[in-house]
JSON list of C-alpha atoms and ligand atoms in Angstrom, two decimals:
[
{"chain": "A", "resi": 1, "resn": "MET", "atom": "CA", "xyz": [-13.72, -7.30, 10.14]},
{"chain": "A", "resi": 2, "resn": "ILE", "atom": "CA", "xyz": [-10.77, -5.79, 11.86]},
{"chain": "A", "resi": 3, "resn": "GLU", "atom": "CA", "xyz": [-9.47, -2.33, 10.82]},
{"chain": "A", "resi": 4, "resn": "PRO", "atom": "CA", "xyz": [-6.05, -1.72, 9.42]},
{"chain": "A", "resi": 5, "resn": "VAL", "atom": "CA", "xyz": [-3.54, 0.40, 11.06]},
{"chain": "A", "resi": 6, "resn": "ARG", "atom": "CA", "xyz": [-3.27, 3.96, 9.77]},
{"chain": "A", "resi": 7, "resn": "ALA", "atom": "CA", "xyz": [0.44, 3.81, 8.59]},
{"chain": "A", "resi": 8, "resn": "SER", "atom": "CA", "xyz": [0.55, 7.39, 7.29]},
{"chain": "A", "resi": 9, "resn": "ASP", "atom": "CA", "xyz": [-2.03, 10.17, 6.73]},
{"chain": "A", "resi": 10, "resn": "LYS", "atom": "CA", "xyz": [-0.91, 10.48, 3.17]},
{"chain": "A", "resi": 11, "resn": "PRO", "atom": "CA", "xyz": [0.16, 8.23, 0.31]},
{"chain": "A", "resi": 12, "resn": "TYR", "atom": "CA", "xyz": [3.68, 6.82, -0.13]},
{"chain": "A", "resi": 13, "resn": "VAL", "atom": "CA", "xyz": [4.93, 8.19, -3.88]},
{"chain": "A", "resi": 14, "resn": "ILE", "atom": "CA", "xyz": [7.18, 5.50, -5.03]},
{"chain": "A", "resi": 15, "resn": "GLU", "atom": "CA", "xyz": [9.35, 5.29, -8.35]},
{"chain": "A", "resi": 16, "resn": "VAL", "atom": "CA", "xyz": [8.45, 1.53, -9.63]},
{"chain": "A", "resi": 17, "resn": "GLU", "atom": "CA", "xyz": [10.29, -0.01, -12.21]},
{"chain": "A", "resi": 18, "resn": "ALA", "atom": "CA", "xyz": [8.88, -1.80, -15.44]},
{"chain": "A", "resi": 19, "resn": "GLY", "atom": "CA", "xyz": [8.82, -5.71, -14.83]},
{"chain": "A", "resi": 20, "resn": "GLU", "atom": "CA", "xyz": [9.16, -5.55, -11.17]},
{"chain": "A", "resi": 21, "resn": "CYS", "atom": "CA", "xyz": [6.67, -7.03, -8.60]},
{"chain": "A", "resi": 22, "resn": "TYR", "atom": "CA", "xyz": [5.60, -5.21, -5.45]},
{"chain": "A", "resi": 23, "resn": "PHE", "atom": "CA", "xyz": [3.52, -6.33, -2.29]},
{"chain": "A", "resi": 24, "resn": "TRP", "atom": "CA", "xyz": [1.70, -3.54, -0.86]},
{"chain": "A", "resi": 25, "resn": "CYS", "atom": "CA", "xyz": [1.24, -3.81, 3.05]},
{"chain": "A", "resi": 26, "resn": "ALA", "atom": "CA", "xyz": [-2.53, -4.01, 3.57]},
{"chain": "A", "resi": 27, "resn": "CYS", "atom": "CA", "xyz": [-2.43, -4.34, 7.31]},
{"chain": "A", "resi": 28, "resn": "GLY", "atom": "CA", "xyz": [-0.62, -1.06, 8.00]},
{"chain": "A", "resi": 29, "resn": "LYS", "atom": "CA", "xyz": [1.70, -2.81, 10.42]},
{"chain": "A", "resi": 30, "resn": "SER", "atom": "CA", "xyz": [4.77, -3.29, 8.09]},
{"chain": "A", "resi": 31, "resn": "ALA", "atom": "CA", "xyz": [7.98, -1.39, 9.16]},
{"chain": "A", "resi": 32, "resn": "THR", "atom": "CA", "xyz": [8.84, -1.13, 5.48]},
{"chain": "A", "resi": 33, "resn": "GLN", "atom": "CA", "xyz": [5.70, 1.16, 4.35]},
{"chain": "A", "resi": 34, "resn": "PRO", "atom": "CA", "xyz": [4.13, 1.00, 1.82]},
{"chain": "A", "resi": 35, "resn": "PHE", "atom": "CA", "xyz": [5.45, -2.65, 1.28]},
{"chain": "A", "resi": 36, "resn": "CYS", "atom": "CA", "xyz": [4.70, -5.85, 3.21]},
{"chain": "A", "resi": 37, "resn": "ASP", "atom": "CA", "xyz": [7.32, -7.09, 5.50]},
{"chain": "A", "resi": 38, "resn": "GLY", "atom": "CA", "xyz": [5.42, -10.14, 6.91]},
{"chain": "A", "resi": 39, "resn": "SER", "atom": "CA", "xyz": [4.02, -8.30, 9.90]},
{"chain": "A", "resi": 40, "resn": "HIS", "atom": "CA", "xyz": [0.47, -9.27, 8.92]},
{"chain": "A", "resi": 41, "resn": "LYS", "atom": "CA", "xyz": [0.91, -12.73, 10.28]},
{"chain": "A", "resi": 42, "resn": "GLY", "atom": "CA", "xyz": [-2.27, -13.44, 12.36]},
{"chain": "A", "resi": 43, "resn": "THR", "atom": "CA", "xyz": [-4.07, -10.17, 11.48]},
{"chain": "A", "resi": 44, "resn": "GLY", "atom": "CA", "xyz": [-6.36, -11.49, 8.88]},
{"chain": "A", "resi": 45, "resn": "PHE", "atom": "CA", "xyz": [-4.71, -9.30, 6.05]},
{"chain": "A", "resi": 46, "resn": "LYS", "atom": "CA", "xyz": [-2.74, -10.17, 3.42]},
{"chain": "A", "resi": 47, "resn": "PRO", "atom": "CA", "xyz": [-0.48, -8.12, 1.09]},
{"chain": "A", "resi": 48, "resn": "ILE", "atom": "CA", "xyz": [-1.77, -6.92, -2.34]},
{"chain": "A", "resi": 49, "resn": "LYS", "atom": "CA", "xyz": [0.55, -7.61, -5.43]},
{"chain": "A", "resi": 50, "resn": "TYR", "atom": "CA", "xyz": [0.97, -5.02, -7.89]},
{"chain": "A", "resi": 51, "resn": "ASN", "atom": "CA", "xyz": [2.96, -5.70, -11.22]},
{"chain": "A", "resi": 52, "resn": "ALA", "atom": "CA", "xyz": [4.62, -2.82, -12.81]},
{"chain": "A", "resi": 53, "resn": "THR", "atom": "CA", "xyz": [4.18, -2.51, -16.38]},
{"chain": "A", "resi": 54, "resn": "GLU", "atom": "CA", "xyz": [5.96, 0.64, -16.86]},
{"chain": "A", "resi": 55, "resn": "SER", "atom": "CA", "xyz": [8.54, 2.52, -15.07]},
{"chain": "A", "resi": 56, "resn": "LYS", "atom": "CA", "xyz": [6.77, 5.67, -13.23]},
{"chain": "A", "resi": 57, "resn": "LYS", "atom": "CA", "xyz": [5.92, 7.42, -10.10]},
{"chain": "A", "resi": 58, "resn": "VAL", "atom": "CA", "xyz": [2.99, 5.52, -8.24]},
{"chain": "A", "resi": 59, "resn": "SER", "atom": "CA", "xyz": [0.92, 6.71, -5.30]},
{"chain": "A", "resi": 60, "resn": "PHE", "atom": "CA", "xyz": [0.46, 4.02, -2.90]},
{"chain": "A", "resi": 61, "resn": "CYS", "atom": "CA", "xyz": [-2.08, 4.22, -0.11]},
{"chain": "A", "resi": 62, "resn": "GLY", "atom": "CA", "xyz": [-0.55, 4.96, 3.50]},
{"chain": "A", "resi": 63, "resn": "CYS", "atom": "CA", "xyz": [-3.75, 5.30, 5.25]},
{"chain": "A", "resi": 64, "resn": "LYS", "atom": "CA", "xyz": [-4.96, 1.94, 4.23]},
{"chain": "A", "resi": 65, "resn": "GLN", "atom": "CA", "xyz": [-8.44, 3.17, 3.60]},
{"chain": "A", "resi": 66, "resn": "SER", "atom": "CA", "xyz": [-8.55, 3.40, -0.11]},
{"chain": "A", "resi": 67, "resn": "ALA", "atom": "CA", "xyz": [-11.23, 1.83, -2.12]},
{"chain": "A", "resi": 68, "resn": "THR", "atom": "CA", "xyz": [-8.66, 1.20, -5.05]},
{"chain": "A", "resi": 69, "resn": "GLN", "atom": "CA", "xyz": [-5.93, -0.52, -3.11]},
{"chain": "A", "resi": 70, "resn": "PRO", "atom": "CA", "xyz": [-2.94, -0.63, -3.42]},
{"chain": "A", "resi": 71, "resn": "PHE", "atom": "CA", "xyz": [-3.25, 2.84, -4.74]},
{"chain": "A", "resi": 72, "resn": "CYS", "atom": "CA", "xyz": [-4.41, 6.25, -3.06]},
{"chain": "A", "resi": 73, "resn": "ASP", "atom": "CA", "xyz": [-7.73, 7.36, -3.95]},
{"chain": "A", "resi": 74, "resn": "GLY", "atom": "CA", "xyz": [-7.76, 10.44, -1.85]},
{"chain": "A", "resi": 75, "resn": "SER", "atom": "CA", "xyz": [-9.71, 8.72, 0.94]},
{"chain": "A", "resi": 76, "resn": "HIS", "atom": "CA", "xyz": [-6.98, 10.01, 3.48]},
{"chain": "A", "resi": 77, "resn": "LYS", "atom": "CA", "xyz": [-8.55, 13.26, 3.61]},
{"chain": "A", "resi": 78, "resn": "ASN", "atom": "CA", "xyz": [-11.79, 12.04, 4.66]},
{"chain": "A", "resi": 79, "resn": "SER", "atom": "CA", "xyz": [-11.03, 10.79, 8.16]},
{"chain": "B", "resi": 1, "resn": "FES", "atom": "FE1", "xyz": [0.91, -5.60, 6.21]},
{"chain": "B", "resi": 1, "resn": "FES", "atom": "FE2", "xyz": [2.22, -7.93, 5.27]},
{"chain": "B", "resi": 1, "resn": "FES", "atom": "S1", "xyz": [3.05, -6.53, 6.69]},
{"chain": "B", "resi": 1, "resn": "FES", "atom": "S2", "xyz": [0.24, -6.88, 4.64]},
{"chain": "B", "resi": 2, "resn": "FES", "atom": "FE1", "xyz": [-4.95, 6.05, 1.75]},
{"chain": "B", "resi": 2, "resn": "FES", "atom": "FE2", "xyz": [-4.67, 8.43, 0.08]},
{"chain": "B", "resi": 2, "resn": "FES", "atom": "S1", "xyz": [-3.25, 7.65, 1.45]},
{"chain": "B", "resi": 2, "resn": "FES", "atom": "S2", "xyz": [-6.22, 7.12, 0.31]}
]
């Protein structure tokens, strides 16, 4: 299993909109973090889809080590 790129040492806090669909970057290579820009091609990673059911702030994982992807679970503090 290849390791994802550590895009950030902390989460990206994003205001999401109810009814919108987001694709979280799992590979860490996207230039438009925390979302996928297609750069995962050939890495074996695929983006994770997130459907926002309400408008609110969401902490998306930037270190790509979270066990609760696409959300930050605090794992960025461990490494
Ligand atoms: Fe990282 Fe698509 S660019 S998953
Ligand atoms: Fe990845 Fe917090 S940024 S677990």
